[in-house]
Amino acid sequence: RMDLSPSMNTNMLIVDSTFPISNIQKFTTIQQAINYAQSQTPSALSPWFIYIMPTNSGGYVENITLQPYVHLIGMGLVRVEGTIAGGNYNSLLQNLHFSYYGNSTLGSLRAANCLFRVTNDDTGHQLTLSANILLNCGLLNVGTAEFNPRIISSGSNVFVNCWSNIQAEINATDKGSVSSLESYSFDF
């Protein structure tokens, strides 16, 4: 289930918030909030929700290691430049725009309303997908056509209402499809 409507008893953290909310921990980086939530021993009955506010500087520049039962939710247009590791199906990414320069692999993620973007300007850079569950997500490889940018699947993905800017190479073990907008220059 992709709906993250937390109850009043939910554990919540805010990243980069300027709102005067009391009784909620606030952090300046996403990974600090993830690390704190993980130290509180999250579980299926006691998950942690991290609400991430947009920044005025264009986004968060950090590599993120996900943890089970720690959910990341963007509040508005939240950009994150860096890698994503530690994916598992017990946590969810929602309303986030991830960007990385070079090869990037997304594995075992559960995401809704997210954009995953790689940028490259030389041969061989690709976005590789493995065992993800993606709902309403965009996949972009913003590279020059002459360098053959690729979005490839190594299998076991579930795609629901997803799209890409170039033809995604889907594996036979994937469920669903990725609609292609067929434009190398299409970007956000």
Short mmCIF file of C-alpha atoms in Angstrom, two decimals:
data_model
loop_
_atom_site.label_atom_id
_atom_site.label_comp_id
_atom_site.label_asym_id
_atom_site.label_seq_id
_atom_site.Cartn_x
_atom_site.Cartn_y
_atom_site.Cartn_z
CA ARG A 1 0.00 0.00 0.00
CA MET A 2 1.43 3.39 -1.01
CA ASP A 3 -0.76 5.67 1.11
CA LEU A 4 1.23 7.31 3.90
CA SER A 5 -1.40 9.05 5.95
CA PRO A 6 0.24 9.00 9.38
CA SER A 7 -1.88 8.81 12.48
CA MET A 8 -1.45 11.24 15.34
CA ASN A 9 0.74 8.68 17.14
CA THR A 10 3.29 8.55 14.30
CA ASN A 11 6.92 9.33 14.91
CA MET A 12 7.76 12.40 12.80
CA LEU A 13 10.91 14.36 11.95
CA ILE A 14 11.38 17.50 9.84
CA VAL A 15 14.38 18.23 7.62
CA ASP A 16 15.30 21.91 7.06
CA SER A 17 12.07 23.26 8.42
CA THR A 18 11.54 26.92 9.21
CA PHE A 19 8.05 26.30 10.53
CA PRO A 20 7.52 26.88 14.25
CA ILE A 21 6.39 23.34 15.05
CA SER A 22 7.02 22.19 18.59
CA ASN A 23 7.62 18.62 19.77
CA ILE A 24 9.08 17.53 16.43
CA GLN A 25 12.81 16.99 15.91
CA LYS A 26 14.34 19.11 13.13
CA PHE A 27 17.47 18.30 11.10
CA THR A 28 19.51 20.05 8.40
CA THR A 29 20.33 16.93 6.36
CA ILE A 30 18.22 13.97 5.31
CA GLN A 31 20.81 11.42 6.44
CA GLN A 32 20.96 12.95 9.95
CA ALA A 33 17.20 12.47 10.24
CA ILE A 34 17.41 8.89 8.90
CA ASN A 35 20.21 8.06 11.37
CA TYR A 36 18.22 9.49 14.28
CA ALA A 37 15.07 7.60 13.26
CA GLN A 38 17.06 4.37 12.93
CA SER A 39 18.48 4.86 16.45
CA GLN A 40 14.87 4.81 17.73
CA THR A 41 14.39 1.21 16.49
CA PRO A 42 11.60 1.73 13.96
CA SER A 43 9.31 -1.21 13.19
CA ALA A 44 6.16 -2.05 11.28
CA LEU A 45 4.12 -0.99 14.33
CA SER A 46 6.27 2.07 15.01
CA PRO A 47 7.51 3.54 11.70
CA TRP A 48 9.19 6.94 11.36
CA PHE A 49 8.14 9.57 8.83
CA ILE A 50 10.66 12.18 7.73
CA TYR A 51 9.08 15.23 6.10
CA ILE A 52 11.59 17.03 3.90
CA MET A 53 11.12 20.70 3.12
CA PRO A 54 12.43 22.26 -0.12
CA THR A 55 15.57 24.38 0.11
CA ASN A 56 16.22 27.79 -1.40
CA SER A 57 19.65 26.65 -2.61
CA GLY A 58 18.32 24.17 -5.17
CA GLY A 59 18.31 21.00 -3.10
CA TYR A 60 20.13 18.66 -0.77
CA VAL A 61 23.57 17.47 -1.88
CA GLU A 62 24.11 14.21 -0.02
CA ASN A 63 24.24 10.46 -0.46
CA ILE A 64 21.41 8.68 1.31
CA THR A 65 21.37 5.26 2.95
CA LEU A 66 17.80 4.15 3.57
CA GLN A 67 16.67 2.20 6.64
CA PRO A 68 13.68 -0.13 7.20
CA TYR A 69 10.47 1.51 8.42
CA VAL A 70 11.86 5.01 7.87
CA HIS A 71 9.80 6.82 5.21
CA LEU A 72 10.98 9.94 3.32
CA ILE A 73 8.29 12.36 2.16
CA GLY A 74 8.97 15.51 0.16
CA MET A 75 6.87 18.54 0.96
CA GLY A 76 6.75 20.38 -2.36
CA LEU A 77 9.58 20.17 -4.93
CA VAL A 78 12.40 18.53 -2.98
CA ARG A 79 15.58 17.84 -4.92
CA VAL A 80 18.30 15.48 -3.73
CA GLU A 81 21.61 15.23 -5.58
CA GLY A 82 23.49 12.05 -4.68
CA THR A 83 23.23 8.28 -4.51
CA ILE A 84 20.56 6.15 -2.86
CA ALA A 85 21.59 2.94 -1.10
CA GLY A 86 20.03 0.46 1.30
CA GLY A 87 16.70 0.14 -0.45
CA ASN A 88 14.13 -2.17 1.07
CA TYR A 89 10.39 -2.60 0.76
CA ASN A 90 9.74 -1.60 4.37
CA SER A 91 10.34 2.06 3.64
CA LEU A 92 8.88 4.43 1.08
CA LEU A 93 10.15 7.42 -0.89
CA GLN A 94 7.44 9.88 -1.84
CA ASN A 95 7.40 13.22 -3.73
CA LEU A 96 11.19 13.42 -4.20
CA HIS A 97 13.38 14.35 -7.17
CA PHE A 98 16.72 12.48 -7.15
CA SER A 99 19.58 13.48 -9.41
CA TYR A 100 23.01 11.92 -9.90
CA TYR A 101 25.88 12.52 -12.31
CA GLY A 102 27.15 9.26 -13.81
CA ASN A 103 25.99 5.65 -13.51
CA SER A 104 23.28 5.03 -10.96
CA THR A 105 21.60 1.85 -9.75
CA LEU A 106 18.25 1.84 -7.96
CA GLY A 107 17.64 -1.40 -6.11
CA SER A 108 14.78 -2.64 -3.93
CA LEU A 109 13.12 0.78 -3.68
CA ARG A 110 9.46 1.42 -3.05
CA ALA A 111 8.65 4.87 -4.40
CA ALA A 112 5.62 6.96 -5.32
CA ASN A 113 5.55 10.25 -7.24
CA CYS A 114 9.35 10.43 -7.53
CA LEU A 115 11.72 11.41 -10.30
CA PHE A 116 15.03 9.58 -10.76
CA ARG A 117 17.49 11.39 -13.04
CA VAL A 118 21.03 10.65 -14.18
CA THR A 119 23.14 13.11 -16.12
CA ASN A 120 26.09 12.17 -18.27
CA ASP A 121 28.21 13.53 -21.04
CA ASP A 122 30.32 10.53 -22.01
CA THR A 123 29.89 6.93 -23.09
CA GLY A 124 28.49 4.28 -20.79
CA HIS A 125 26.44 6.11 -18.18
CA GLN A 126 23.12 4.49 -17.45
CA LEU A 127 20.30 4.25 -14.96
CA THR A 128 19.89 0.61 -13.88
CA LEU A 129 16.75 -0.62 -12.10
CA SER A 130 16.61 -3.80 -10.03
CA ALA A 131 13.69 -5.14 -7.96
CA ASN A 132 11.90 -1.81 -7.42
CA ILE A 133 8.24 -0.99 -6.91
CA LEU A 134 7.59 2.35 -8.62
CA LEU A 135 4.24 4.14 -8.74
CA ASN A 136 3.81 7.35 -10.80
CA CYS A 137 7.58 7.75 -11.17
CA GLY A 138 9.70 9.33 -13.87
CA LEU A 139 13.03 7.95 -15.09
CA LEU A 140 15.37 10.32 -16.90
CA ASN A 141 18.75 9.83 -18.49
CA VAL A 142 19.80 13.27 -19.61
CA GLY A 143 22.66 12.54 -21.94
CA THR A 144 23.61 13.48 -25.45
CA ALA A 145 22.12 11.04 -27.96
CA GLU A 146 25.56 10.38 -29.48
CA PHE A 147 26.71 8.87 -26.16
CA ASN A 148 23.79 6.39 -26.08
CA PRO A 149 22.20 7.10 -22.69
CA ARG A 150 20.36 4.05 -21.35
CA ILE A 151 17.71 3.15 -18.79
CA ILE A 152 17.89 -0.59 -18.24
CA SER A 153 16.25 -3.15 -16.00
CA SER A 154 18.05 -6.08 -14.47
CA GLY A 155 14.64 -7.52 -13.57
CA SER A 156 11.95 -8.00 -10.93
CA ASN A 157 10.63 -4.42 -11.06
CA VAL A 158 6.99 -3.39 -10.78
CA PHE A 159 6.07 -0.27 -12.78
CA VAL A 160 2.68 1.41 -12.33
CA ASN A 161 2.04 4.54 -14.39
CA CYS A 162 5.77 5.29 -14.90
CA TRP A 163 7.44 7.16 -17.74
CA SER A 164 10.89 7.89 -19.14
CA ASN A 165 12.45 10.34 -21.57
CA ILE A 166 14.02 7.52 -23.62
CA GLN A 167 13.00 3.94 -24.30
CA ALA A 168 13.57 1.91 -21.12
CA GLU A 169 14.97 -1.58 -21.66
CA ILE A 170 12.48 -3.67 -19.68
CA ASN A 171 13.29 -7.20 -18.48
CA ALA A 172 10.97 -10.20 -18.94
CA THR A 173 10.65 -10.54 -15.13
CA ASP A 174 9.31 -6.97 -14.76
CA LYS A 175 5.61 -6.25 -14.24
CA GLY A 176 3.96 -3.27 -15.89
CA SER A 177 5.64 -0.95 -18.33
CA VAL A 178 7.39 2.39 -18.66
CA SER A 179 5.91 4.84 -21.16
CA SER A 180 8.55 6.58 -23.24
CA LEU A 181 8.38 10.24 -24.20
CA GLU A 182 11.31 9.65 -26.62
CA SER A 183 13.34 12.81 -26.10
CA TYR A 184 16.98 12.86 -25.06
CA SER A 185 16.83 16.53 -24.15
CA PHE A 186 13.69 16.35 -22.02
CA ASP A 187 14.63 17.34 -18.47
CA PHE A 188 13.39 18.86 -15.20
#
